[in-house]
Structures are given as C-alpha cells and as structure tokens.
PDB file of C-alpha atoms in Angstrom:
ATOM      1  CA  MET A   1      12.480  25.164 -10.667  1.00 59.00           C
ATOM      2  CA  THR A   2      12.462  22.637  -7.797  1.00 72.00           C
ATOM      3  CA  THR A   3      10.836  19.370  -8.720  1.00 91.00           C
ATOM      4  CA  ARG A   4       8.199  17.765  -6.532  1.00 96.00           C
ATOM      5  CA  LEU A   5       9.595  15.234  -4.043  1.00 97.00           C
ATOM      6  CA  ALA A   6       7.992  11.863  -3.347  1.00 97.00           C
ATOM      7  CA  TRP A   7       8.942   9.072  -0.955  1.00 97.00           C
ATOM      8  CA  ILE A   8       7.953   5.556  -2.006  1.00 96.00           C
ATOM      9  CA  ALA A   9       8.291   2.856   0.636  1.00 95.00           C
ATOM     10  CA  GLY A  10       8.694  -0.528  -0.990  1.00 93.00           C
ATOM     11  CA  VAL A  11      10.402   0.019  -4.347  1.00 92.00           C
ATOM     12  CA  ALA A  12      12.064  -3.361  -4.789  1.00 88.00           C
ATOM     13  CA  GLY A  13       9.375  -4.614  -7.150  1.00 81.00           C
ATOM     14  CA  GLY A  14       5.730  -4.851  -8.061  1.00 93.00           C
ATOM     15  CA  ILE A  15       3.520  -1.868  -7.268  1.00 97.00           C
ATOM     16  CA  GLY A  16       6.296   0.178  -5.718  1.00 96.00           C
ATOM     17  CA  SER A  17       8.503  -0.043  -8.790  1.00 96.00           C
ATOM     18  CA  ALA A  18       5.548   0.800 -11.061  1.00 97.00           C
ATOM     19  CA  CYS A  19       4.795   3.889  -8.961  1.00 97.00           C
ATOM     20  CA  GLN A  20       8.446   4.942  -9.104  1.00 97.00           C
ATOM     21  CA  ARG A  21       8.566   4.626 -12.887  1.00 96.00           C
ATOM     22  CA  ARG A  22       5.369   6.591 -13.353  1.00 96.00           C
ATOM     23  CA  LEU A  23       6.318   9.446 -11.026  1.00 97.00           C
ATOM     24  CA  THR A  24       9.811   9.719 -12.447  1.00 96.00           C
ATOM     25  CA  ALA A  25       8.387   9.866 -15.970  1.00 96.00           C
ATOM     26  CA  HIS A  26       6.156  12.735 -14.816  1.00 94.00           C
ATOM     27  CA  GLY A  27       9.107  14.738 -13.508  1.00 95.00           C
ATOM     28  CA  TRP A  28       9.005  13.870  -9.824  1.00 96.00           C
ATOM     29  CA  THR A  29      12.115  13.415  -7.741  1.00 96.00           C
ATOM     30  CA  VAL A  30      11.641  10.060  -6.012  1.00 96.00           C
ATOM     31  CA  ILE A  31      13.445   8.767  -2.955  1.00 95.00           C
ATOM     32  CA  GLY A  32      12.824   5.060  -2.509  1.00 92.00           C
ATOM     33  CA  SER A  33      13.232   2.828   0.492  1.00 90.00           C
ATOM     34  CA  ASP A  34      13.067  -0.931   0.947  1.00 86.00           C
ATOM     35  CA  LEU A  35      14.688  -3.803   2.742  1.00 79.00           C
ATOM     36  CA  PRO A  36      17.391  -4.396   3.786  1.00 75.00           C
ATOM     37  CA  GLY A  37      18.380  -0.741   4.142  1.00 75.00           C
ATOM     38  CA  VAL A  38      15.169   0.717   5.580  1.00 85.00           C
ATOM     39  CA  ASP A  39      12.837  -1.466   7.642  1.00 82.00           C
ATOM     40  CA  LEU A  40       9.619   0.332   8.579  1.00 86.00           C
ATOM     41  CA  SER A  41       8.642  -2.541  10.851  1.00 77.00           C
ATOM     42  CA  SER A  42      11.594  -1.525  13.017  1.00 77.00           C
ATOM     43  CA  PRO A  43      11.207   1.690  15.055  1.00 75.00           C
ATOM     44  CA  GLN A  44      14.615   3.219  14.420  1.00 79.00           C
ATOM     45  CA  SER A  45      15.426   2.419  10.824  1.00 80.00           C
ATOM     46  CA  ALA A  46      13.367   4.936   8.835  1.00 83.00           C
ATOM     47  CA  GLU A  47      13.547   7.620  11.534  1.00 85.00           C
ATOM     48  CA  ALA A  48      17.322   7.677  11.042  1.00 85.00           C
ATOM     49  CA  TRP A  49      17.231   7.372   7.233  1.00 88.00           C
ATOM     50  CA  LEU A  50      14.504   9.790   6.126  1.00 90.00           C
ATOM     51  CA  PRO A  51      15.945  13.142   7.371  1.00 87.00           C
ATOM     52  CA  HIS A  52      19.214  12.351   5.603  1.00 88.00           C
ATOM     53  CA  ALA A  53      17.383  11.346   2.422  1.00 91.00           C
ATOM     54  CA  LEU A  54      15.270  14.508   2.458  1.00 93.00           C
ATOM     55  CA  ASP A  55      18.329  16.764   2.774  1.00 90.00           C
ATOM     56  CA  SER A  56      16.353  19.573   4.471  1.00 91.00           C
ATOM     57  CA  ARG A  57      13.425  19.325   2.041  1.00 95.00           C
ATOM     58  CA  THR A  58       9.881  18.276   2.801  1.00 97.00           C
ATOM     59  CA  LEU A  59       7.687  15.733   1.066  1.00 98.00           C
ATOM     60  CA  ASP A  60       5.128  16.627  -1.595  1.00 98.00           C
ATOM     61  CA  ALA A  61       3.953  12.990  -1.702  1.00 98.00           C
ATOM     62  CA  ALA A  62       4.474   9.674  -0.012  1.00 98.00           C
ATOM     63  CA  VAL A  63       3.372   6.174  -1.057  1.00 98.00           C
ATOM     64  CA  HIS A  64       3.413   3.021   1.091  1.00 97.00           C
ATOM     65  CA  THR A  65       3.475  -0.192  -0.965  1.00 96.00           C
ATOM     66  CA  ILE A  66       5.105  -2.559   1.545  1.00 94.00           C
ATOM     67  CA  GLY A  67       3.305  -5.845   2.061  1.00 94.00           C
ATOM     68  CA  MET A  68       3.768  -9.568   2.579  1.00 94.00           C
ATOM     69  CA  SER A  69       1.739 -12.739   2.355  1.00 94.00           C
ATOM     70  CA  GLY A  70       1.969 -14.945   5.388  1.00 96.00           C
ATOM     71  CA  ARG A  71       0.984 -18.179   3.655  1.00 95.00           C
ATOM     72  CA  ARG A  72       4.450 -19.715   3.923  1.00 95.00           C
ATOM     73  CA  LEU A  73       4.375 -18.968   7.684  1.00 97.00           C
ATOM     74  CA  GLY A  74       0.976 -20.527   8.195  1.00 97.00           C
ATOM     75  CA  ASP A  75      -1.531 -17.740   7.516  1.00 97.00           C
ATOM     76  CA  GLY A  76      -4.943 -19.136   6.762  1.00 97.00           C
ATOM     77  CA  PRO A  77      -8.351 -19.467   8.429  1.00 97.00           C
ATOM     78  CA  VAL A  78      -8.525 -18.184  12.002  1.00 98.00           C
ATOM     79  CA  SER A  79      -8.514 -21.715  13.472  1.00 98.00           C
ATOM     80  CA  GLN A  80      -5.332 -22.586  11.529  1.00 97.00           C
ATOM     81  CA  CYS A  81      -3.380 -19.310  11.473  1.00 98.00           C
ATOM     82  CA  THR A  82      -0.077 -19.603  13.296  1.00 98.00           C
ATOM     83  CA  ASP A  83       1.294 -17.111  15.802  1.00 98.00           C
ATOM     84  CA  GLU A  84       4.360 -16.678  13.548  1.00 98.00           C
ATOM     85  CA  ALA A  85       2.223 -15.688  10.561  1.00 98.00           C
ATOM     86  CA  TRP A  86       0.018 -13.382  12.627  1.00 98.00           C
ATOM     87  CA  ASP A  87       2.945 -11.510  14.211  1.00 97.00           C
ATOM     88  CA  ALA A  88       4.935 -11.223  10.971  1.00 97.00           C
ATOM     89  CA  VAL A  89       2.050 -10.101   8.730  1.00 97.00           C
ATOM     90  CA  LEU A  90       0.718  -7.499  11.196  1.00 97.00           C
ATOM     91  CA  ARG A  91       4.231  -6.173  11.718  1.00 95.00           C
ATOM     92  CA  VAL A  92       5.099  -5.884   8.027  1.00 94.00           C
ATOM     93  CA  ASN A  93       1.729  -4.816   6.635  1.00 96.00           C
ATOM     94  CA  LEU A  94       0.149  -2.748   9.403  1.00 96.00           C
ATOM     95  CA  THR A  95       2.851  -1.569  11.778  1.00 95.00           C
ATOM     96  CA  SER A  96       5.030  -0.431   8.905  1.00 94.00           C
ATOM     97  CA  ALA A  97       2.051   1.548   7.510  1.00 96.00           C
ATOM     98  CA  PHE A  98       1.607   3.229  10.887  1.00 96.00           C
ATOM     99  CA  ARG A  99       5.275   4.209  11.117  1.00 94.00           C
ATOM    100  CA  PHE A 100       5.249   5.325   7.486  1.00 95.00           C
ATOM    101  CA  LEU A 101       2.221   7.572   8.072  1.00 97.00           C
ATOM    102  CA  ARG A 102       3.745   8.998  11.230  1.00 96.00           C
ATOM    103  CA  LEU A 103       6.926   9.926   9.399  1.00 95.00           C
ATOM    104  CA  ALA A 104       5.142  11.160   6.301  1.00 97.00           C
ATOM    105  CA  LEU A 105       2.883  13.526   8.293  1.00 98.00           C
ATOM    106  CA  ARG A 106       5.827  14.864  10.247  1.00 97.00           C
ATOM    107  CA  ASN A 107       7.803  15.579   7.073  1.00 97.00           C
ATOM    108  CA  ALA A 108       5.077  16.580   4.615  1.00 98.00           C
ATOM    109  CA  SER A 109       4.675  19.976   2.971  1.00 98.00           C
ATOM    110  CA  PRO A 110       1.325  21.709   3.265  1.00 98.00           C
ATOM    111  CA  GLY A 111      -0.896  20.322   0.504  1.00 98.00           C
ATOM    112  CA  ALA A 112       1.003  17.036   0.241  1.00 98.00           C
ATOM    113  CA  SER A 113      -0.679  13.789  -0.787  1.00 98.00           C
ATOM    114  CA  ILE A 114      -0.094  10.435   0.948  1.00 98.00           C
ATOM    115  CA  VAL A 115      -1.268   7.035  -0.308  1.00 98.00           C
ATOM    116  CA  VAL A 116      -1.252   3.592   1.334  1.00 98.00           C
ATOM    117  CA  ILE A 117      -1.886   0.400  -0.656  1.00 98.00           C
ATOM    118  CA  GLY A 118      -4.657  -1.698   0.869  1.00 98.00           C
ATOM    119  CA  SER A 119      -6.392  -4.768  -0.547  1.00 97.00           C
ATOM    120  CA  ALA A 120      -9.814  -5.846  -1.778  1.00 95.00           C
ATOM    121  CA  LEU A 121      -9.402  -8.857   0.559  1.00 94.00           C
ATOM    122  CA  ALA A 122      -9.944  -6.476   3.499  1.00 95.00           C
ATOM    123  CA  THR A 123     -13.675  -6.438   2.761  1.00 93.00           C
ATOM    124  CA  THR A 124     -14.300  -9.715   0.887  1.00 93.00           C
ATOM    125  CA  LEU A 125     -14.419 -13.346   1.995  1.00 91.00           C
ATOM    126  CA  ASP A 126     -13.496 -16.224  -0.271  1.00 89.00           C
ATOM    127  CA  ASP A 127     -12.337 -19.746   0.571  1.00 90.00           C
ATOM    128  CA  ASP A 128      -9.368 -19.457  -1.834  1.00 88.00           C
ATOM    129  CA  PHE A 129      -8.127 -16.303  -0.121  1.00 91.00           C
ATOM    130  CA  LEU A 130      -9.086 -16.886   3.528  1.00 93.00           C
ATOM    131  CA  THR A 131      -6.033 -15.548   5.349  1.00 96.00           C
ATOM    132  CA  ALA A 132      -6.852 -14.111   8.751  1.00 97.00           C
ATOM    133  CA  ALA A 133      -3.651 -12.180   9.334  1.00 98.00           C
ATOM    134  CA  TYR A 134      -3.404 -10.661   5.863  1.00 97.00           C
ATOM    135  CA  ARG A 135      -7.077  -9.693   5.754  1.00 97.00           C
ATOM    136  CA  THR A 136      -6.909  -8.102   9.223  1.00 98.00           C
ATOM    137  CA  SER A 137      -3.720  -6.210   8.436  1.00 98.00           C
ATOM    138  CA  LYS A 138      -5.232  -4.661   5.305  1.00 98.00           C
ATOM    139  CA  ALA A 139      -8.650  -3.959   6.860  1.00 98.00           C
ATOM    140  CA  ALA A 140      -7.019  -2.048   9.748  1.00 98.00           C
ATOM    141  CA  ILE A 141      -5.246   0.243   7.283  1.00 98.00           C
ATOM    142  CA  VAL A 142      -8.557   2.013   6.516  1.00 98.00           C
ATOM    143  CA  PRO A 143      -9.277   3.510   9.972  1.00 98.00           C
ATOM    144  CA  LEU A 144      -5.561   4.262  10.329  1.00 98.00           C
ATOM    145  CA  VAL A 145      -5.555   6.234   7.075  1.00 98.00           C
ATOM    146  CA  GLN A 146      -8.798   7.981   8.010  1.00 98.00           C
ATOM    147  CA  ALA A 147      -7.259   9.123  11.285  1.00 98.00           C
ATOM    148  CA  ALA A 148      -4.211  10.420   9.401  1.00 98.00           C
ATOM    149  CA  ALA A 149      -6.469  12.174   6.868  1.00 98.00           C
ATOM    150  CA  HIS A 150      -8.370  13.899   9.671  1.00 98.00           C
ATOM    151  CA  GLU A 151      -5.111  15.030  11.233  1.00 98.00           C
ATOM    152  CA  GLY A 152      -3.551  16.196   8.005  1.00 98.00           C
ATOM    153  CA  ALA A 153      -6.567  18.157   6.731  1.00 98.00           C
ATOM    154  CA  ALA A 154      -5.637  21.252   8.751  1.00 98.00           C
ATOM    155  CA  ARG A 155      -2.495  21.543   6.612  1.00 98.00           C
ATOM    156  CA  GLY A 156      -4.218  20.551   3.382  1.00 98.00           C
ATOM    157  CA  ILE A 157      -2.589  17.108   3.479  1.00 98.00           C
ATOM    158  CA  ARG A 158      -4.601  14.368   1.797  1.00 98.00           C
ATOM    159  CA  VAL A 159      -4.323  10.715   2.867  1.00 98.00           C
ATOM    160  CA  ASN A 160      -6.028   7.919   0.891  1.00 98.00           C
ATOM    161  CA  VAL A 161      -6.026   4.178   0.265  1.00 98.00           C
ATOM    162  CA  VAL A 162      -5.743   2.407  -3.098  1.00 98.00           C
ATOM    163  CA  SER A 163      -7.316  -1.032  -2.742  1.00 98.00           C
ATOM    164  CA  PRO A 164      -6.268  -3.499  -5.482  1.00 97.00           C
ATOM    165  CA  GLY A 165      -7.685  -6.878  -6.283  1.00 93.00           C
ATOM    166  CA  LEU A 166      -5.422  -9.735  -7.387  1.00 92.00           C
ATOM    167  CA  VAL A 167      -2.338  -8.002  -8.793  1.00 94.00           C
ATOM    168  CA  ASP A 168       0.093  -9.691 -11.176  1.00 92.00           C
ATOM    169  CA  THR A 169       3.152  -9.500  -8.916  1.00 89.00           C
ATOM    170  CA  ALA A 170       5.460 -12.053  -7.309  1.00 88.00           C
ATOM    171  CA  MET A 171       3.352 -12.063  -4.146  1.00 86.00           C
ATOM    172  CA  ALA A 172       0.344 -13.321  -6.126  1.00 85.00           C
ATOM    173  CA  ALA A 173       2.272 -16.103  -7.880  1.00 87.00           C
ATOM    174  CA  ARG A 174       0.581 -18.873  -5.854  1.00 86.00           C
ATOM    175  CA  ALA A 175      -2.882 -17.736  -6.884  1.00 86.00           C
ATOM    176  CA  LEU A 176      -1.992 -16.940 -10.481  1.00 86.00           C
ATOM    177  CA  THR A 177      -0.503 -20.389 -11.052  1.00 89.00           C
ATOM    178  CA  ASP A 178      -3.420 -22.256  -9.470  1.00 89.00           C
ATOM    179  CA  PRO A 179      -5.737 -23.469 -12.273  1.00 90.00           C
ATOM    180  CA  ALA A 180      -8.710 -23.589  -9.906  1.00 89.00           C
ATOM    181  CA  ILE A 181      -8.276 -19.896  -9.096  1.00 89.00           C
ATOM    182  CA  THR A 182      -7.477 -18.696 -12.607  1.00 88.00           C
ATOM    183  CA  ALA A 183     -10.601 -20.442 -13.856  1.00 88.00           C
ATOM    184  CA  ARG A 184     -12.598 -18.278 -11.455  1.00 90.00           C
ATOM    185  CA  LEU A 185     -11.122 -14.909 -12.400  1.00 86.00           C
ATOM    186  CA  ASP A 186     -14.130 -13.894 -14.485  1.00 85.00           C
ATOM    187  CA  THR A 187     -16.293 -14.463 -11.411  1.00 87.00           C
ATOM    188  CA  LEU A 188     -13.892 -12.841  -8.979  1.00 88.00           C
ATOM    189  CA  MET A 189     -13.329  -9.778 -11.205  1.00 89.00           C
ATOM    190  CA  PRO A 190     -16.404  -9.265 -13.397  1.00 89.00           C
ATOM    191  CA  LEU A 191     -14.846  -6.294 -15.207  1.00 90.00           C
ATOM    192  CA  GLY A 192     -12.410  -8.685 -16.864  1.00 80.00           C
ATOM    193  CA  GLY A 193     -10.958 -12.058 -15.990  1.00 73.00           C
ATOM    194  CA  THR A 194      -7.313 -11.084 -15.780  1.00 84.00           C
ATOM    195  CA  ALA A 195      -5.248  -9.988 -12.840  1.00 91.00           C
ATOM    196  CA  VAL A 196      -4.832  -6.255 -12.194  1.00 94.00           C
ATOM    197  CA  THR A 197      -1.433  -4.975 -13.331  1.00 95.00           C
ATOM    198  CA  ALA A 198       0.956  -3.023 -11.162  1.00 96.00           C
ATOM    199  CA  ASP A 199       0.788  -0.181 -13.680  1.00 97.00           C
ATOM    200  CA  GLU A 200      -2.997   0.030 -13.256  1.00 97.00           C
ATOM    201  CA  VAL A 201      -2.531   0.412  -9.502  1.00 98.00           C
ATOM    202  CA  ALA A 202       0.184   3.005 -10.066  1.00 98.00           C
ATOM    203  CA  SER A 203      -2.181   4.958 -12.306  1.00 98.00           C
ATOM    204  CA  ALA A 204      -4.663   5.297  -9.457  1.00 98.00           C
ATOM    205  CA  VAL A 205      -1.844   6.360  -7.116  1.00 98.00           C
ATOM    206  CA  ASP A 206      -0.733   8.916  -9.709  1.00 97.00           C
ATOM    207  CA  TRP A 207      -4.241  10.456  -9.756  1.00 98.00           C
ATOM    208  CA  LEU A 208      -4.327  10.686  -5.958  1.00 98.00           C
ATOM    209  CA  LEU A 209      -0.995  12.526  -6.026  1.00 98.00           C
ATOM    210  CA  SER A 210      -2.247  14.967  -8.691  1.00 96.00           C
ATOM    211  CA  ASP A 211      -4.174  18.197  -8.405  1.00 95.00           C
ATOM    212  CA  GLY A 212      -7.116  16.368  -9.947  1.00 97.00           C
ATOM    213  CA  SER A 213      -7.827  14.728  -6.553  1.00 98.00           C
ATOM    214  CA  ALA A 214      -7.417  17.936  -4.564  1.00 97.00           C
ATOM    215  CA  ARG A 215     -10.732  17.411  -2.725  1.00 97.00           C
ATOM    216  CA  THR A 216     -10.297  13.686  -2.042  1.00 98.00           C
ATOM    217  CA  THR A 217      -9.103  12.471   1.365  1.00 98.00           C
ATOM    218  CA  GLY A 218      -9.829   9.558   3.660  1.00 98.00           C
ATOM    219  CA  ALA A 219     -11.108   7.591   0.657  1.00 98.00           C
ATOM    220  CA  VAL A 220     -10.657   3.974  -0.429  1.00 98.00           C
ATOM    221  CA  ILE A 221     -10.158   3.754  -4.215  1.00 98.00           C
ATOM    222  CA  PRO A 222     -10.735   0.212  -5.532  1.00 97.00           C
ATOM    223  CA  VAL A 223      -8.659  -1.070  -8.457  1.00 97.00           C
ATOM    224  CA  ASP A 224     -10.014  -4.567  -8.395  1.00 95.00           C
ATOM    225  CA  GLY A 225     -11.906  -5.321 -11.600  1.00 93.00           C
ATOM    226  CA  GLY A 226     -15.131  -5.311  -9.629  1.00 94.00           C
ATOM    227  CA  TRP A 227     -13.997  -7.836  -6.967  1.00 92.00           C
ATOM    228  CA  THR A 228     -15.696  -5.895  -4.158  1.00 92.00           C
ATOM    229  CA  LEU A 229     -18.985  -5.808  -6.101  1.00 89.00           C
ATOM    230  CA  ARG A 230     -19.527  -9.531  -5.595  1.00 76.00           C
TER     231      ARG A 230
END
C-alpha cells in the first residue's frame, strides 16, 4: 500500500519539525525542504527541486511553515520600519507562501489538503508586537489562501490557514525572555498564560490534513490561547 505523501516547507526547526514528527508518526511519507537547499523566496529553487523529490508522485498534503521576524533588520512601527526589513520579511513570509501554493496546487492529487501557517498578529495590535512588515506579511496570507482554496475546490483540494499566537520557538525568544511581556501572557492569552507549543500548532495542522476536516477550506484556524478574543 502506497503511503500518503506530504511536503513540508520549513523543516529546520519549530513548527515545521513538529509537523514532520507528527505526520511521520502517523505513517505519512514526508519530503521536507528548507534553506539553504530550497529557497522559496527565489523563483527557480523549488521549481527545480520539487519534481525530483516527488519522483513522479503527486502530493496528498503540503504545509508551509517558513517565516522570519524582521526585528533585527529594523521591523517595527510603520514610521520606523526600514526598507531592508520590509523587503526581507515580505519576501520570506509572503512571497515564499505564494510560490509554495503555486507549486502545491500544480502538484497536488485530487482531494489533497494544503496548510499555510499565519499569525494572530495579522489581526491584533499591541505595542509590544507592533511590527509593520511582519503583520502585513501574515495578514496578506489570508486572501492568498482563500484564492487558492477557491481554485482548488474544483479538484477537491482544501487550502487553510493555521494562525498561532506566541509560539515557544527560537523566533519568539525575544518576547519569551522579556519579563514585561511574560508578565502579560495571562492577558494576551486568556486561555492560559503560557506560550503555545509547536506540537499544539502541529496538532491543528494534522486535523486539517485528515479526513475529519473534509468540508473545511478557506478557513483560518486560531491556535492562540484566545489572543484574538481580546
């Protein structure tokens, strides 16, 4: 029996690694991509790599977990955000999601499920997390995914967003080591004042790849401890 095949973009750590572990444990065959070998912010890289990795098969699932914070490059309030941060964050977070979706749709089996990781920061405003480039890049993922979901529906392909709050990964280290922010976690996430784990995000992804979500497409699934309820 042929196992189901999933492509996870961004497997070097954090959410991508958690998704890979979960799918592998459930019997999926997973092909993973990440820098430096496959750069989805570059037009040619994945287009050349994916057909070889698929080896004449098609995808039953695809998950995009690639993302960066632009703080070190000067991301911040609109009046302070640097051109370098804006260009880099939009390229890595949004353009790579577009190229991922384009490739995933072209190589997906009928009935496949595709998931892109968004962020609760796309729809919330907070002085401690006021990053214009990051927020814009994650907010724009929603209409992009909805367009892909509309296109894929004719072939039974589902496309959804999982939108985490503050996740305990290396990218969130600045926030999670800031006493002023950690003291506010109960307010930020009323369901429990601890950061979301990568495994909790992977669990939501797992559901969207399962038959249990067969009628769900174009949706944004929050895994944020209630952050977006504030």
